[in-house]
PDB file of C-alpha atoms in Angstrom:
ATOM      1  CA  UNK U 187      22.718  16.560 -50.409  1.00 92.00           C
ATOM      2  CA  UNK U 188      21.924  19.775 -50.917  1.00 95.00           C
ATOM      3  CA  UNK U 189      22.935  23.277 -49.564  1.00 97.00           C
ATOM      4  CA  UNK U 190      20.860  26.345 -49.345  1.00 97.00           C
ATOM      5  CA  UNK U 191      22.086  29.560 -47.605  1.00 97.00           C
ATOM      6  CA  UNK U 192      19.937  32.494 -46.237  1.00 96.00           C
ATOM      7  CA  UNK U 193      21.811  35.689 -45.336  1.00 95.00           C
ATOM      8  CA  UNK U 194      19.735  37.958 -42.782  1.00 90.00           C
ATOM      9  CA  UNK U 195      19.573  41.423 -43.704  1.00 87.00           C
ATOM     10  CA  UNK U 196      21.205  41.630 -39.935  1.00 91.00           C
ATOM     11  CA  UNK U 197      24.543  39.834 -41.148  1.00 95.00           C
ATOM     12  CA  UNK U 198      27.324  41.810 -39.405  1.00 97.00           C
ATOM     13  CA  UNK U 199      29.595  39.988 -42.551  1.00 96.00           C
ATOM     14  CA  UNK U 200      30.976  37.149 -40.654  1.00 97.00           C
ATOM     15  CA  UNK U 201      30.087  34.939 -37.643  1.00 98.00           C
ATOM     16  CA  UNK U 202      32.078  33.889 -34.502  1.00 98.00           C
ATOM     17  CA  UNK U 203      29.276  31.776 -33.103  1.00 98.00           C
ATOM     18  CA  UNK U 204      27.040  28.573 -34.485  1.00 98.00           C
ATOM     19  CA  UNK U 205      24.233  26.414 -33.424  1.00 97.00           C
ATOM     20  CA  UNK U 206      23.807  23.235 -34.917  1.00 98.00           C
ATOM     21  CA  UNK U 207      19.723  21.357 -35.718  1.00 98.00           C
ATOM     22  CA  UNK U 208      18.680  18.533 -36.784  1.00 98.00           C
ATOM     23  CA  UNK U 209      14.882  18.429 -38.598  1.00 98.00           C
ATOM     24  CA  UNK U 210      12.596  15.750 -39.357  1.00 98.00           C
ATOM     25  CA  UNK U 211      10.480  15.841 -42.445  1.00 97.00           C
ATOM     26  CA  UNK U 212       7.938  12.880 -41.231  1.00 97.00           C
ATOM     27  CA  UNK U 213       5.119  12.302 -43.702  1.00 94.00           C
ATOM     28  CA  UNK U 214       2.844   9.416 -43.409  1.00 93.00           C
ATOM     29  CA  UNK U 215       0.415   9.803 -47.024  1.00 91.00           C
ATOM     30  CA  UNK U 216       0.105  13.340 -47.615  1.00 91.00           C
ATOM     31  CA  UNK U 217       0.442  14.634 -44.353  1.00 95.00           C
ATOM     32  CA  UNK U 218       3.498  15.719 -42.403  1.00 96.00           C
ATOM     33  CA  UNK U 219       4.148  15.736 -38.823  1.00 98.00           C
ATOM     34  CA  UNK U 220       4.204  19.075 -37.338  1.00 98.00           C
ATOM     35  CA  UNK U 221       4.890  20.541 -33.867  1.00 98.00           C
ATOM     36  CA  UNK U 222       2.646  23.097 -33.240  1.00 98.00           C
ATOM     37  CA  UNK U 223       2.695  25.658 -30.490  1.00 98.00           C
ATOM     38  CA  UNK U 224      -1.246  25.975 -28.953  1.00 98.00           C
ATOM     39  CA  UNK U 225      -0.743  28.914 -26.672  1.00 98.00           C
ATOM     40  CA  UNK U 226       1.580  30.893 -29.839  1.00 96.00           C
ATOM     41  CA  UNK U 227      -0.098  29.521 -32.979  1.00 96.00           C
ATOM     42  CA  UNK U 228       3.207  28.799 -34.197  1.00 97.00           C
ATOM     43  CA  UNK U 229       4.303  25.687 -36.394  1.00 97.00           C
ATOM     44  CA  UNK U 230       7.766  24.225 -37.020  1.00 97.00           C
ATOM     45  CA  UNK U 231       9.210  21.015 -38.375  1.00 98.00           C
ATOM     46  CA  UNK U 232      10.013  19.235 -35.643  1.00 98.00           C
ATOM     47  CA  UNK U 233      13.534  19.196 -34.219  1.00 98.00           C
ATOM     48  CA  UNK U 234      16.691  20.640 -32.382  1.00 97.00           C
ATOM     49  CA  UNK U 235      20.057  21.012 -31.481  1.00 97.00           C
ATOM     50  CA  UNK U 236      22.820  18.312 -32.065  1.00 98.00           C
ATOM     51  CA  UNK U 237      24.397  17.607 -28.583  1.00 97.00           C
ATOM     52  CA  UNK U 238      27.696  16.821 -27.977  1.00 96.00           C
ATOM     53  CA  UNK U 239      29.126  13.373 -29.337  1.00 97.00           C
ATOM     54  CA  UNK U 240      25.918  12.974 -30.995  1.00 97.00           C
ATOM     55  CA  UNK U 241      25.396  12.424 -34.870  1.00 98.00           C
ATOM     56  CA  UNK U 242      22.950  14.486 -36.865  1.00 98.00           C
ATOM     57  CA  UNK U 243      20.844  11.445 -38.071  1.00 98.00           C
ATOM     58  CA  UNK U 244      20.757  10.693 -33.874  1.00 98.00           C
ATOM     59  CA  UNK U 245      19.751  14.467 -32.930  1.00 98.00           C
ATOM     60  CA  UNK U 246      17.032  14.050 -35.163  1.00 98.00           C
ATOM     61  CA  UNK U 247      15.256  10.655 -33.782  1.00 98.00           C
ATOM     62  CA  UNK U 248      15.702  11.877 -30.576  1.00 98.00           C
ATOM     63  CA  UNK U 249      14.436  15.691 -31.404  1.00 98.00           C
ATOM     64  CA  UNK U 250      11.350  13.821 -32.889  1.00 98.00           C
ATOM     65  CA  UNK U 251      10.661  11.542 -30.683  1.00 98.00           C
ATOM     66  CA  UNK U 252      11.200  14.202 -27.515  1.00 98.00           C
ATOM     67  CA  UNK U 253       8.657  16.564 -29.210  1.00 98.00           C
ATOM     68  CA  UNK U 254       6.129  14.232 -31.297  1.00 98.00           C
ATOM     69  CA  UNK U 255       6.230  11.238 -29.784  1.00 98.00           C
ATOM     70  CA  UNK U 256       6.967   9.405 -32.904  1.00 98.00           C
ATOM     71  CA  UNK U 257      10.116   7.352 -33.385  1.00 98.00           C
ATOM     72  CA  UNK U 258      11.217   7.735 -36.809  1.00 98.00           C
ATOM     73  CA  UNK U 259      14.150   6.419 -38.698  1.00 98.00           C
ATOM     74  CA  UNK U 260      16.376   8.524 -40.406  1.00 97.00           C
ATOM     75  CA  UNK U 261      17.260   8.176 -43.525  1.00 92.00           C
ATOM     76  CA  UNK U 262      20.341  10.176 -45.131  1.00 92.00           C
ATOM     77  CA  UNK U 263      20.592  14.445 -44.536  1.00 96.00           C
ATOM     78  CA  UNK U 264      18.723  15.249 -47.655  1.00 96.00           C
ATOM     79  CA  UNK U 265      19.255  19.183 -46.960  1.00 97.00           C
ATOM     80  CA  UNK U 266      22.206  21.416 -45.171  1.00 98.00           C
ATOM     81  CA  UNK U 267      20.186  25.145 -44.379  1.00 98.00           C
ATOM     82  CA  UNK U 268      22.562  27.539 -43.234  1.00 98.00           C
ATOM     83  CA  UNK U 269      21.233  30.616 -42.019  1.00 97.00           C
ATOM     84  CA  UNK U 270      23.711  33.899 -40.921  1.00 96.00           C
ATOM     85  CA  UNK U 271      21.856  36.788 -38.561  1.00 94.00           C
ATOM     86  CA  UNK U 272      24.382  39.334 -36.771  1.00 95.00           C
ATOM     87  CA  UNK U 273      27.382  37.078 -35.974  1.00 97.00           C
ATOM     88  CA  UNK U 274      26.008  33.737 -35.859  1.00 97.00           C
ATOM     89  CA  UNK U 275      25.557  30.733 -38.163  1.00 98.00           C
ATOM     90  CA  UNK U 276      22.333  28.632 -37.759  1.00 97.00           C
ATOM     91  CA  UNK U 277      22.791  24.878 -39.389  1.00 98.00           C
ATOM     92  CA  UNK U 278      19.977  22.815 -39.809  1.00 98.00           C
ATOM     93  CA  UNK U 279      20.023  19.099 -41.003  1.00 98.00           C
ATOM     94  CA  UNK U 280      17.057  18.090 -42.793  1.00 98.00           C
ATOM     95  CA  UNK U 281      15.938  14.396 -42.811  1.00 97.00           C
ATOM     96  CA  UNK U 282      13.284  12.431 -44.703  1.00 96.00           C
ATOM     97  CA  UNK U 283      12.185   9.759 -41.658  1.00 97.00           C
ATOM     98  CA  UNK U 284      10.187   6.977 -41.736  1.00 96.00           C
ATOM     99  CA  UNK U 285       7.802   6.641 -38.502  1.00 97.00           C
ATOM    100  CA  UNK U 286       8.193   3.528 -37.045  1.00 97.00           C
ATOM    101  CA  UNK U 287       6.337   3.617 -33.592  1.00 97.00           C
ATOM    102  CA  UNK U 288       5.497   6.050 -30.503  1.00 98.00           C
ATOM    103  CA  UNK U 289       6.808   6.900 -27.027  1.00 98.00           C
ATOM    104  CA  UNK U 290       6.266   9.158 -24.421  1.00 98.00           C
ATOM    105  CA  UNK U 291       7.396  13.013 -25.122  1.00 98.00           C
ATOM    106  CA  UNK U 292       9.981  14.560 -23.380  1.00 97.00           C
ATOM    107  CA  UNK U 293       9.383  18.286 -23.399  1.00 97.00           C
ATOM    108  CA  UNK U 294      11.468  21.143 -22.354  1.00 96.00           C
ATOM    109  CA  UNK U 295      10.267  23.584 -20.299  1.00 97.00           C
ATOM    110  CA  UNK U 296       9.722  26.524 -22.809  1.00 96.00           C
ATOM    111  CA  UNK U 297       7.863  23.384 -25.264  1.00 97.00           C
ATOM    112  CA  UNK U 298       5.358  23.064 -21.870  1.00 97.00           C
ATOM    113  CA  UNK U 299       4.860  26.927 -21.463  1.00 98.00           C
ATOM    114  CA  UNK U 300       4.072  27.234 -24.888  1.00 98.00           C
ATOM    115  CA  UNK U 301       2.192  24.258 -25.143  1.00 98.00           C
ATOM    116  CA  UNK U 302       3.643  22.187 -27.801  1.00 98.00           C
ATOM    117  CA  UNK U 303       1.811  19.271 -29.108  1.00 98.00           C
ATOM    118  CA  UNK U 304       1.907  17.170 -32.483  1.00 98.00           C
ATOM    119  CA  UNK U 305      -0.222  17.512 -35.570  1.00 98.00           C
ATOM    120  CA  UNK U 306      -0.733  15.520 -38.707  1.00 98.00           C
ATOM    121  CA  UNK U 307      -1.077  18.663 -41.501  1.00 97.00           C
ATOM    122  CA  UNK U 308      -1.494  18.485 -44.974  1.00 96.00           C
ATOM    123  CA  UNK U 309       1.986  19.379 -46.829  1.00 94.00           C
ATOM    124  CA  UNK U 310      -0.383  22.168 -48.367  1.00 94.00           C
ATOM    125  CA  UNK U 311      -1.406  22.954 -45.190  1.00 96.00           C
ATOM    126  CA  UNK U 312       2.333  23.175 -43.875  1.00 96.00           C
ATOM    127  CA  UNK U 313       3.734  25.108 -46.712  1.00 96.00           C
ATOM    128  CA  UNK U 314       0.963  27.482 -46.860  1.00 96.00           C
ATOM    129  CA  UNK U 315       1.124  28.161 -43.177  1.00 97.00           C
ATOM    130  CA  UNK U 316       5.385  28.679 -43.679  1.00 97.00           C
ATOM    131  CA  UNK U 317       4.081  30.576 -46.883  1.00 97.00           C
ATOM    132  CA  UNK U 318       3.218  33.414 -44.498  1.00 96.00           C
ATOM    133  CA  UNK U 319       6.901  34.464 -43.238  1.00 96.00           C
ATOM    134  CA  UNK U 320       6.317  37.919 -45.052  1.00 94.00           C
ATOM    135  CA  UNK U 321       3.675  38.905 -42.954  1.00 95.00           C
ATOM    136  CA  UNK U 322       5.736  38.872 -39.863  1.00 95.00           C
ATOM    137  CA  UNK U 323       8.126  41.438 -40.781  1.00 91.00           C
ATOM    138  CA  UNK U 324       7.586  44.093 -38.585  1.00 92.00           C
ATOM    139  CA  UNK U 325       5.774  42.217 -35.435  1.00 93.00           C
ATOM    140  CA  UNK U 326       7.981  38.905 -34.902  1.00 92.00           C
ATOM    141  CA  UNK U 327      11.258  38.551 -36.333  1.00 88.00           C
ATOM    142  CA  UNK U 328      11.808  35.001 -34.487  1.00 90.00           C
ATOM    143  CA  UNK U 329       8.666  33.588 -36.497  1.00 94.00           C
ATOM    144  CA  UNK U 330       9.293  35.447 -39.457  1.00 94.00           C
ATOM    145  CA  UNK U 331      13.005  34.085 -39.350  1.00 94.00           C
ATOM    146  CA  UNK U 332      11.523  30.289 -38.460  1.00 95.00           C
ATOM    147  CA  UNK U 333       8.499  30.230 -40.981  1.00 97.00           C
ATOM    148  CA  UNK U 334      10.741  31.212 -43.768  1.00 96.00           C
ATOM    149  CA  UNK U 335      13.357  28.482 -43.113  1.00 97.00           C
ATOM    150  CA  UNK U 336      10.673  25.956 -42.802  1.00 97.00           C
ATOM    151  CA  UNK U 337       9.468  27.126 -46.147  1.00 97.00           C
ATOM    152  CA  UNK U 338      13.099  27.315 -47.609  1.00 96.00           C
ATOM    153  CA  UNK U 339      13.528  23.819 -46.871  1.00 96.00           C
ATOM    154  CA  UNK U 340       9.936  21.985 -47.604  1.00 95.00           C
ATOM    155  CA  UNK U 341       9.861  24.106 -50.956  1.00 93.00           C
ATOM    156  CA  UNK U 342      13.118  23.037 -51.886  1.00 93.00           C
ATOM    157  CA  UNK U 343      12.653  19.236 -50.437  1.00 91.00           C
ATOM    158  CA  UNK U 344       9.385  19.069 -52.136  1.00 83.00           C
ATOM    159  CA  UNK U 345      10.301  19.976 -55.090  1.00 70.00           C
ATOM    160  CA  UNK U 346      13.209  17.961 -55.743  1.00 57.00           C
ATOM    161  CA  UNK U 347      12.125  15.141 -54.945  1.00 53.00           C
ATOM    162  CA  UNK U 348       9.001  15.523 -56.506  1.00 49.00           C
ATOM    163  CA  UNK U 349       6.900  15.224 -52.694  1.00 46.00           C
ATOM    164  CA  UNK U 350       7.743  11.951 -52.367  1.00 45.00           C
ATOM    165  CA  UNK U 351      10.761  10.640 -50.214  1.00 41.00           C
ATOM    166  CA  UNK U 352      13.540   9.195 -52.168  1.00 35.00           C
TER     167      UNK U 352
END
């Protein structure tokens, strides 16, 4: 597995608090499964945060399937991202899955408001879009901070294991 680190300019030096994700990387051909925000324009891998007695390779089925839809399987946590802004540690677990069949979403709140749906993108498509993290600098730090760990991760997944899953 491998580890990548991203240290905000914002890093007070040390953190006292952490969150804990899981993300899928779901391709079926040369597309991957995105969730995609209709009423923000925003994409993300899909997943969330690892709940209490849960495992990671759990969290992420579930995350999937309560955003996309899709049930995937899991294979091992090909990627540890661990992000530090101001005194907290963000941990994402990134998974290669295999989609295996489809259920009914389960979406939060916020997901409804914003208007969250799935979409089958091109991985050129997807890293291109994450590409942009630059150009939210000075208008949304959230996206800019999102985009560039989704492009972190899919650069480095991508390229190590050539763009196929192992």
């Amino acid at each position: 597995m491998q580890t990548i680190e991203i240290i905000g300019q914002n890093y007070f030096g040390h953190w006292d608090r952490q969150r804990t994700a899981c993300r899928g990387i779901v391709r079926r051909g040369a597309e991957l499964l995105i969730s995609y925000e209709t009423r923000t324009g925003q994409f993300m891998i899909p997943g969330g945060g690892l709940e209490a007695g849960e495992t990671p390779a759990a969290c992420c089925a579930r995350e999937v399937a309560e955003e996309t839809g899709w049930i995937v399987d899991p294979g091992e946590c090909v990627l540890e991202l661990n992000e530090y802004y101001e005194n907290v540690r963000y941990v994402s677990h990134y998974f290669f899955c295999e989609p295996v069949g489809t259920t009914q979403r389960h979406l939060t709140e916020r997901e409804q408001e914003v208007g969250m749906e799935p979409r089958w993108v091109s991985v050129e498509q997807a890293v291109a879009e994450f590409s942009r993290h630059r150009e939210y600098a000075d208008t949304d730090e959230m996206r800019r901070g999102l985009y560039r760990r989704e492009y972190t991760a899919l650069r480095a997944l991508l390229t190590e294991s050539g763009g196929e899953r192992p």
